Amino acid sequence: AGLGEFRIRDLNDEINKLLREKGHWEYRIKELGGPDYARIGPKMLDHEGKEVPGNRGYKYFGAAKDLPGVRELFEKEPLPPPRKTRAELMKDIDAEYYGYRDEDDGILEPLEQEHEKKVIAEAVEKWKMEREARLARGEEEEEENIYAVNDDESDEEGGREREGEEGQQKFIAHVPVPTQQEIEEALVRRKKMELLQKYASETLLAQSEEAKTLLGL
């Protein structure tokens, strides 16, 4: 390492030149019918060298491997992490992923309860202050009936208004509610169809349908 950068480069070039010449002689010996030294010969010198990928067999030995610009050639960038497939990603998705087990640790639930009490207390305090302010202005306070139904409420779905006993609140059903008689008739029709499908033949069913058509039923 103390020979200097230029001297080290010259010596490394000389070593590579001798290795190439050695390889040519080994190939010639094999061509003339001699032993294949490239396969059976000692390779200690080759193993001591370090080759940069894609550099056509040029090797760096000893201090040459630490020369400026050479060290960076041997530093391989870390491979990017392999991308997971959709199936592999789905393996890690469970109830905890969706937050269903957030309360299992016993930490979140007490915090939520404490915050809920605080919010409720603030809302009650705000309502009391507003109520006292209205009373101070002489405004009459009327309790809101949350069960009341407005007279102008639209009944687009054909709802039926039911009146209970005298003095009771009126309610509106926003869906068609069948009567007891309509329910019984529907059950009878369904029972007839089940019996026909069970005991009647296809010919009889066809005749029955034809008769209904003729009668306009």
PDB file of C-alpha atoms in Angstrom:
ATOM      1  CA  ALA A   1       0.000   0.000   0.000  1.00  0.00           C
ATOM      2  CA  GLY A   2       2.994   2.347   0.475  1.00  0.00           C
ATOM      3  CA  LEU A   3       4.159   2.117  -3.143  1.00  0.00           C
ATOM      4  CA  GLY A   4       1.801   4.823  -4.317  1.00  0.00           C
ATOM      5  CA  GLU A   5      -1.275   4.749  -6.477  1.00  0.00           C
ATOM      6  CA  PHE A   6       0.455   4.806  -9.880  1.00  0.00           C
ATOM      7  CA  ARG A   7       2.984   2.110  -8.984  1.00  0.00           C
ATOM      8  CA  ILE A   8       0.241  -0.123  -7.630  1.00  0.00           C
ATOM      9  CA  ARG A   9      -1.781   0.281 -10.819  1.00  0.00           C
ATOM     10  CA  ASP A  10       1.260  -0.604 -12.968  1.00  0.00           C
ATOM     11  CA  LEU A  11       1.975  -3.723 -10.928  1.00  0.00           C
ATOM     12  CA  ASN A  12      -1.676  -4.788 -11.089  1.00  0.00           C
ATOM     13  CA  ASP A  13      -1.670  -4.321 -14.880  1.00  0.00           C
ATOM     14  CA  GLU A  14       1.516  -6.434 -15.119  1.00  0.00           C
ATOM     15  CA  ILE A  15      -0.062  -9.236 -13.087  1.00  0.00           C
ATOM     16  CA  ASN A  16      -3.132  -9.275 -15.339  1.00  0.00           C
ATOM     17  CA  LYS A  17      -0.892  -9.303 -18.421  1.00  0.00           C
ATOM     18  CA  LEU A  18       1.023 -12.322 -17.135  1.00  0.00           C
ATOM     19  CA  LEU A  19      -2.229 -14.098 -16.259  1.00  0.00           C
ATOM     20  CA  ARG A  20      -3.497 -13.596 -19.814  1.00  0.00           C
ATOM     21  CA  GLU A  21      -0.210 -14.921 -21.228  1.00  0.00           C
ATOM     22  CA  LYS A  22      -0.427 -17.903 -18.895  1.00  0.00           C
ATOM     23  CA  GLY A  23      -3.966 -18.582 -20.136  1.00  0.00           C
ATOM     24  CA  HIS A  24      -2.794 -18.460 -23.779  1.00  0.00           C
ATOM     25  CA  TRP A  25      -0.012 -21.019 -23.081  1.00  0.00           C
ATOM     26  CA  GLU A  26      -2.420 -23.331 -21.272  1.00  0.00           C
ATOM     27  CA  TYR A  27      -4.813 -23.213 -24.218  1.00  0.00           C
ATOM     28  CA  ARG A  28      -1.915 -23.926 -26.651  1.00  0.00           C
ATOM     29  CA  ILE A  29      -0.687 -26.886 -24.579  1.00  0.00           C
ATOM     30  CA  LYS A  30      -4.179 -28.354 -24.612  1.00  0.00           C
ATOM     31  CA  GLU A  31      -4.443 -27.708 -28.369  1.00  0.00           C
ATOM     32  CA  LEU A  32      -1.223 -29.691 -28.938  1.00  0.00           C
ATOM     33  CA  GLY A  33      -2.586 -32.656 -27.001  1.00  0.00           C
ATOM     34  CA  GLY A  34      -1.115 -31.893 -23.586  1.00  0.00           C
ATOM     35  CA  PRO A  35      -2.832 -31.710 -20.195  1.00  0.00           C
ATOM     36  CA  ASP A  36      -5.521 -29.115 -19.510  1.00  0.00           C
ATOM     37  CA  TYR A  37      -3.782 -26.945 -16.933  1.00  0.00           C
ATOM     38  CA  ALA A  38      -6.678 -24.473 -16.950  1.00  0.00           C
ATOM     39  CA  ARG A  39      -8.771 -27.194 -15.326  1.00  0.00           C
ATOM     40  CA  ILE A  40      -6.263 -29.161 -13.215  1.00  0.00           C
ATOM     41  CA  GLY A  41      -3.566 -26.595 -12.574  1.00  0.00           C
ATOM     42  CA  PRO A  42      -3.178 -24.506  -9.395  1.00  0.00           C
ATOM     43  CA  LYS A  43      -5.260 -21.328  -9.266  1.00  0.00           C
ATOM     44  CA  MET A  44      -4.080 -19.723  -6.065  1.00  0.00           C
ATOM     45  CA  LEU A  45      -3.185 -16.479  -7.783  1.00  0.00           C
ATOM     46  CA  ASP A  46      -6.557 -16.282  -9.530  1.00  0.00           C
ATOM     47  CA  HIS A  47      -8.414 -16.797  -6.259  1.00  0.00           C
ATOM     48  CA  GLU A  48      -6.518 -13.953  -4.587  1.00  0.00           C
ATOM     49  CA  GLY A  49      -7.711 -11.493  -7.201  1.00  0.00           C
ATOM     50  CA  LYS A  50     -11.112  -9.844  -7.220  1.00  0.00           C
ATOM     51  CA  GLU A  51     -12.879  -9.263 -10.489  1.00  0.00           C
ATOM     52  CA  VAL A  52     -15.300  -6.452 -11.182  1.00  0.00           C
ATOM     53  CA  PRO A  53     -18.447  -7.791 -12.875  1.00  0.00           C
ATOM     54  CA  GLY A  54     -18.505  -7.031 -16.584  1.00  0.00           C
ATOM     55  CA  ASN A  55     -14.783  -6.094 -16.726  1.00  0.00           C
ATOM     56  CA  ARG A  56     -13.719  -8.958 -19.067  1.00  0.00           C
ATOM     57  CA  GLY A  57     -11.632 -10.867 -16.548  1.00  0.00           C
ATOM     58  CA  TYR A  58      -9.519  -7.995 -15.224  1.00  0.00           C
ATOM     59  CA  LYS A  59      -8.677  -8.634 -11.579  1.00  0.00           C
ATOM     60  CA  TYR A  60      -7.475  -6.442  -8.732  1.00  0.00           C
ATOM     61  CA  PHE A  61      -4.923  -7.804  -6.253  1.00  0.00           C
ATOM     62  CA  GLY A  62      -3.767  -6.676  -2.825  1.00  0.00           C
ATOM     63  CA  ALA A  63      -3.648  -2.916  -2.318  1.00  0.00           C
ATOM     64  CA  ALA A  64      -5.123  -2.368  -5.798  1.00  0.00           C
ATOM     65  CA  LYS A  65      -8.522  -3.341  -4.402  1.00  0.00           C
ATOM     66  CA  ASP A  66      -8.440  -0.268  -2.132  1.00  0.00           C
ATOM     67  CA  LEU A  67      -7.467   2.278  -4.789  1.00  0.00           C
ATOM     68  CA  PRO A  68      -9.687   5.321  -5.248  1.00  0.00           C
ATOM     69  CA  GLY A  69     -12.538   4.509  -7.587  1.00  0.00           C
ATOM     70  CA  VAL A  70     -11.921   0.776  -7.346  1.00  0.00           C
ATOM     71  CA  ARG A  71     -13.432   0.275  -3.903  1.00  0.00           C
ATOM     72  CA  GLU A  72     -16.698   1.776  -5.121  1.00  0.00           C
ATOM     73  CA  LEU A  73     -16.837  -0.754  -7.953  1.00  0.00           C
ATOM     74  CA  PHE A  74     -17.015  -3.597  -5.442  1.00  0.00           C
ATOM     75  CA  GLU A  75     -19.668  -1.975  -3.287  1.00  0.00           C
ATOM     76  CA  LYS A  76     -22.901  -3.558  -4.382  1.00  0.00           C
ATOM     77  CA  GLU A  77     -26.088  -1.645  -3.908  1.00  0.00           C
ATOM     78  CA  PRO A  78     -28.561  -3.458  -1.678  1.00  0.00           C
ATOM     79  CA  LEU A  79     -31.196  -5.287  -3.637  1.00  0.00           C
ATOM     80  CA  PRO A  80     -34.655  -3.720  -3.442  1.00  0.00           C
ATOM     81  CA  PRO A  81     -37.046  -5.671  -1.235  1.00  0.00           C
ATOM     82  CA  PRO A  82     -39.125  -8.083  -3.296  1.00  0.00           C
ATOM     83  CA  ARG A  83     -42.635  -6.928  -3.938  1.00  0.00           C
ATOM     84  CA  LYS A  84     -45.248  -9.032  -2.230  1.00  0.00           C
ATOM     85  CA  THR A  85     -48.084 -10.524  -4.196  1.00  0.00           C
ATOM     86  CA  ARG A  86     -51.704  -9.804  -3.361  1.00  0.00           C
ATOM     87  CA  ALA A  87     -52.063 -13.242  -1.774  1.00  0.00           C
ATOM     88  CA  GLU A  88     -49.059 -12.609   0.499  1.00  0.00           C
ATOM     89  CA  LEU A  89     -50.461  -9.234   1.544  1.00  0.00           C
ATOM     90  CA  MET A  90     -53.820 -10.774   2.393  1.00  0.00           C
ATOM     91  CA  LYS A  91     -52.128 -13.215   4.804  1.00  0.00           C
ATOM     92  CA  ASP A  92     -51.310 -10.343   7.164  1.00  0.00           C
ATOM     93  CA  ILE A  93     -54.860  -8.942   7.178  1.00  0.00           C
ATOM     94  CA  ASP A  94     -56.895 -10.030  10.188  1.00  0.00           C
ATOM     95  CA  ALA A  95     -59.300  -8.565  12.714  1.00  0.00           C
ATOM     96  CA  GLU A  96     -56.502  -6.518  14.253  1.00  0.00           C
ATOM     97  CA  TYR A  97     -55.821  -4.877  10.879  1.00  0.00           C
ATOM     98  CA  TYR A  98     -59.367  -3.460  10.852  1.00  0.00           C
ATOM     99  CA  GLY A  99     -59.098  -2.268  14.455  1.00  0.00           C
ATOM    100  CA  TYR A 100     -61.459  -4.810  16.014  1.00  0.00           C
ATOM    101  CA  ARG A 101     -58.873  -5.746  18.654  1.00  0.00           C
ATOM    102  CA  ASP A 102     -57.782  -2.263  19.647  1.00  0.00           C
ATOM    103  CA  GLU A 103     -59.506  -2.607  23.011  1.00  0.00           C
ATOM    104  CA  ASP A 104     -57.921  -5.961  23.904  1.00  0.00           C
ATOM    105  CA  ASP A 105     -54.882  -4.297  25.446  1.00  0.00           C
ATOM    106  CA  GLY A 106     -57.037  -2.647  28.131  1.00  0.00           C
ATOM    107  CA  ILE A 107     -55.550   0.801  27.448  1.00  0.00           C
ATOM    108  CA  LEU A 108     -57.803   2.359  24.826  1.00  0.00           C
ATOM    109  CA  GLU A 109     -61.175   1.662  26.472  1.00  0.00           C
ATOM    110  CA  PRO A 110     -60.450   3.521  29.767  1.00  0.00           C
ATOM    111  CA  LEU A 111     -59.130   6.496  27.790  1.00  0.00           C
ATOM    112  CA  GLU A 112     -62.269   6.551  25.655  1.00  0.00           C
ATOM    113  CA  GLN A 113     -64.517   6.355  28.717  1.00  0.00           C
ATOM    114  CA  GLU A 114     -62.651   9.223  30.380  1.00  0.00           C
ATOM    115  CA  HIS A 115     -62.893  11.344  27.240  1.00  0.00           C
ATOM    116  CA  GLU A 116     -66.602  10.501  26.871  1.00  0.00           C
ATOM    117  CA  LYS A 117     -67.330  11.658  30.440  1.00  0.00           C
ATOM    118  CA  LYS A 118     -65.426  14.868  29.786  1.00  0.00           C
ATOM    119  CA  VAL A 119     -67.348  15.595  26.580  1.00  0.00           C
ATOM    120  CA  ILE A 120     -70.710  14.871  28.249  1.00  0.00           C
ATOM    121  CA  ALA A 121     -69.857  17.134  31.186  1.00  0.00           C
ATOM    122  CA  GLU A 122     -68.894  19.952  28.821  1.00  0.00           C
ATOM    123  CA  ALA A 123     -72.142  19.520  26.851  1.00  0.00           C
ATOM    124  CA  VAL A 124     -74.249  19.569  30.031  1.00  0.00           C
ATOM    125  CA  GLU A 125     -72.433  22.653  31.311  1.00  0.00           C
ATOM    126  CA  LYS A 126     -72.969  24.423  28.007  1.00  0.00           C
ATOM    127  CA  TRP A 127     -76.705  23.543  28.063  1.00  0.00           C
ATOM    128  CA  LYS A 128     -77.054  24.853  31.627  1.00  0.00           C
ATOM    129  CA  MET A 129     -75.364  28.143  30.729  1.00  0.00           C
ATOM    130  CA  GLU A 130     -77.616  28.625  27.698  1.00  0.00           C
ATOM    131  CA  ARG A 131     -80.708  27.763  29.772  1.00  0.00           C
ATOM    132  CA  GLU A 132     -79.774  30.274  32.484  1.00  0.00           C
ATOM    133  CA  ALA A 133     -79.146  32.904  29.840  1.00  0.00           C
ATOM    134  CA  ARG A 134     -82.615  32.350  28.328  1.00  0.00           C
ATOM    135  CA  LEU A 135     -84.245  32.514  31.733  1.00  0.00           C
ATOM    136  CA  ALA A 136     -82.361  35.729  32.524  1.00  0.00           C
ATOM    137  CA  ARG A 137     -83.753  37.272  29.334  1.00  0.00           C
ATOM    138  CA  GLY A 138     -87.256  36.252  30.392  1.00  0.00           C
ATOM    139  CA  GLU A 139     -87.747  33.749  27.634  1.00  0.00           C
ATOM    140  CA  GLU A 140     -90.121  30.905  28.389  1.00  0.00           C
ATOM    141  CA  GLU A 141     -88.555  27.508  28.109  1.00  0.00           C
ATOM    142  CA  GLU A 142     -90.502  24.854  26.291  1.00  0.00           C
ATOM    143  CA  GLU A 143     -89.553  21.238  26.449  1.00  0.00           C
ATOM    144  CA  GLU A 144     -89.185  19.768  22.985  1.00  0.00           C
ATOM    145  CA  ASN A 145     -91.268  16.680  22.309  1.00  0.00           C
ATOM    146  CA  ILE A 146     -88.960  14.406  20.401  1.00  0.00           C
ATOM    147  CA  TYR A 147     -91.838  12.015  19.632  1.00  0.00           C
ATOM    148  CA  ALA A 148     -94.064  14.605  17.979  1.00  0.00           C
ATOM    149  CA  VAL A 149     -94.982  14.230  14.299  1.00  0.00           C
ATOM    150  CA  ASN A 150     -95.350  17.335  12.152  1.00  0.00           C
ATOM    151  CA  ASP A 151     -98.636  17.774  10.328  1.00  0.00           C
ATOM    152  CA  ASP A 152     -96.881  18.664   7.080  1.00  0.00           C
ATOM    153  CA  GLU A 153     -94.686  15.585   7.137  1.00  0.00           C
ATOM    154  CA  SER A 154     -94.849  13.947   3.722  1.00  0.00           C
ATOM    155  CA  ASP A 155     -95.919  10.363   3.386  1.00  0.00           C
ATOM    156  CA  GLU A 156     -94.412   9.478   0.011  1.00  0.00           C
ATOM    157  CA  GLU A 157     -94.333   5.729   0.635  1.00  0.00           C
ATOM    158  CA  GLY A 158     -98.046   5.425   1.217  1.00  0.00           C
ATOM    159  CA  GLY A 159     -97.802   5.278   4.979  1.00  0.00           C
ATOM    160  CA  ARG A 160    -100.928   5.007   7.095  1.00  0.00           C
ATOM    161  CA  GLU A 161    -101.687   7.211  10.011  1.00  0.00           C
ATOM    162  CA  ARG A 162    -102.815   5.322  13.073  1.00  0.00           C
ATOM    163  CA  GLU A 163    -104.791   6.873  15.829  1.00  0.00           C
ATOM    164  CA  GLY A 164    -104.712   5.218  19.223  1.00  0.00           C
ATOM    165  CA  GLU A 165    -106.926   5.809  22.160  1.00  0.00           C
ATOM    166  CA  GLU A 166    -107.972   9.321  22.998  1.00  0.00           C
ATOM    167  CA  GLY A 167    -105.097  11.384  24.341  1.00  0.00           C
ATOM    168  CA  GLN A 168    -102.367   9.219  22.827  1.00  0.00           C
ATOM    169  CA  GLN A 169     -99.773  10.450  20.342  1.00  0.00           C
ATOM    170  CA  LYS A 170    -100.325   9.821  16.630  1.00  0.00           C
ATOM    171  CA  PHE A 171     -97.752   7.808  14.695  1.00  0.00           C
ATOM    172  CA  ILE A 172     -97.200   7.415  10.985  1.00  0.00           C
ATOM    173  CA  ALA A 173     -96.035   4.204   9.354  1.00  0.00           C
ATOM    174  CA  HIS A 174     -93.898   5.032   6.352  1.00  0.00           C
ATOM    175  CA  VAL A 175     -94.225   1.549   4.793  1.00  0.00           C
ATOM    176  CA  PRO A 176     -97.431  -0.240   3.681  1.00  0.00           C
ATOM    177  CA  VAL A 177     -98.637  -2.376   6.605  1.00  0.00           C
ATOM    178  CA  PRO A 178    -100.915  -5.297   5.586  1.00  0.00           C
ATOM    179  CA  THR A 179    -104.008  -6.064   7.623  1.00  0.00           C
ATOM    180  CA  GLN A 180    -104.617  -9.352   9.401  1.00  0.00           C
ATOM    181  CA  GLN A 181    -107.083 -10.415   6.699  1.00  0.00           C
ATOM    182  CA  GLU A 182    -104.562  -9.744   3.904  1.00  0.00           C
ATOM    183  CA  ILE A 183    -101.961 -11.809   5.736  1.00  0.00           C
ATOM    184  CA  GLU A 184    -104.349 -14.737   6.148  1.00  0.00           C
ATOM    185  CA  GLU A 185    -105.334 -14.625   2.455  1.00  0.00           C
ATOM    186  CA  ALA A 186    -101.658 -14.597   1.418  1.00  0.00           C
ATOM    187  CA  LEU A 187    -100.971 -17.640   3.624  1.00  0.00           C
ATOM    188  CA  VAL A 188    -103.953 -19.517   2.134  1.00  0.00           C
ATOM    189  CA  ARG A 189    -102.760 -18.770  -1.423  1.00  0.00           C
ATOM    190  CA  ARG A 190     -99.259 -19.919  -0.573  1.00  0.00           C
ATOM    191  CA  LYS A 191    -100.577 -23.152   0.967  1.00  0.00           C
ATOM    192  CA  LYS A 192    -102.693 -23.860  -2.140  1.00  0.00           C
ATOM    193  CA  MET A 193     -99.688 -23.376  -4.400  1.00  0.00           C
ATOM    194  CA  GLU A 194     -97.576 -25.735  -2.293  1.00  0.00           C
ATOM    195  CA  LEU A 195    -100.296 -28.431  -2.443  1.00  0.00           C
ATOM    196  CA  LEU A 196    -100.705 -28.023  -6.187  1.00  0.00           C
ATOM    197  CA  GLN A 197     -96.976 -28.279  -6.806  1.00  0.00           C
ATOM    198  CA  LYS A 198     -96.805 -31.369  -4.601  1.00  0.00           C
ATOM    199  CA  TYR A 199     -99.783 -33.403  -5.857  1.00  0.00           C
ATOM    200  CA  ALA A 200    -100.869 -31.984  -9.196  1.00  0.00           C
ATOM    201  CA  SER A 201     -99.317 -33.131 -12.477  1.00  0.00           C
ATOM    202  CA  GLU A 202     -97.837 -30.797 -15.062  1.00  0.00           C
ATOM    203  CA  THR A 203    -100.877 -31.319 -17.302  1.00  0.00           C
ATOM    204  CA  LEU A 204    -103.263 -30.366 -14.513  1.00  0.00           C
ATOM    205  CA  LEU A 205    -101.197 -27.285 -13.706  1.00  0.00           C
ATOM    206  CA  ALA A 206    -101.270 -26.238 -17.353  1.00  0.00           C
ATOM    207  CA  GLN A 207    -105.032 -26.718 -17.494  1.00  0.00           C
ATOM    208  CA  SER A 208    -105.447 -24.730 -14.316  1.00  0.00           C
ATOM    209  CA  GLU A 209    -103.384 -21.861 -15.703  1.00  0.00           C
ATOM    210  CA  GLU A 210    -105.368 -21.958 -18.942  1.00  0.00           C
ATOM    211  CA  ALA A 211    -108.641 -21.860 -17.020  1.00  0.00           C
ATOM    212  CA  LYS A 212    -107.455 -18.884 -14.994  1.00  0.00           C
ATOM    213  CA  THR A 213    -106.521 -17.095 -18.205  1.00  0.00           C
ATOM    214  CA  LEU A 214    -109.932 -17.748 -19.752  1.00  0.00           C
ATOM    215  CA  LEU A 215    -111.722 -16.590 -16.632  1.00  0.00           C
ATOM    216  CA  GLY A 216    -109.536 -13.502 -16.425  1.00  0.00           C
ATOM    217  CA  LEU A 217    -108.202 -14.354 -12.986  1.00  0.00           C
TER     218      LEU A 217
END
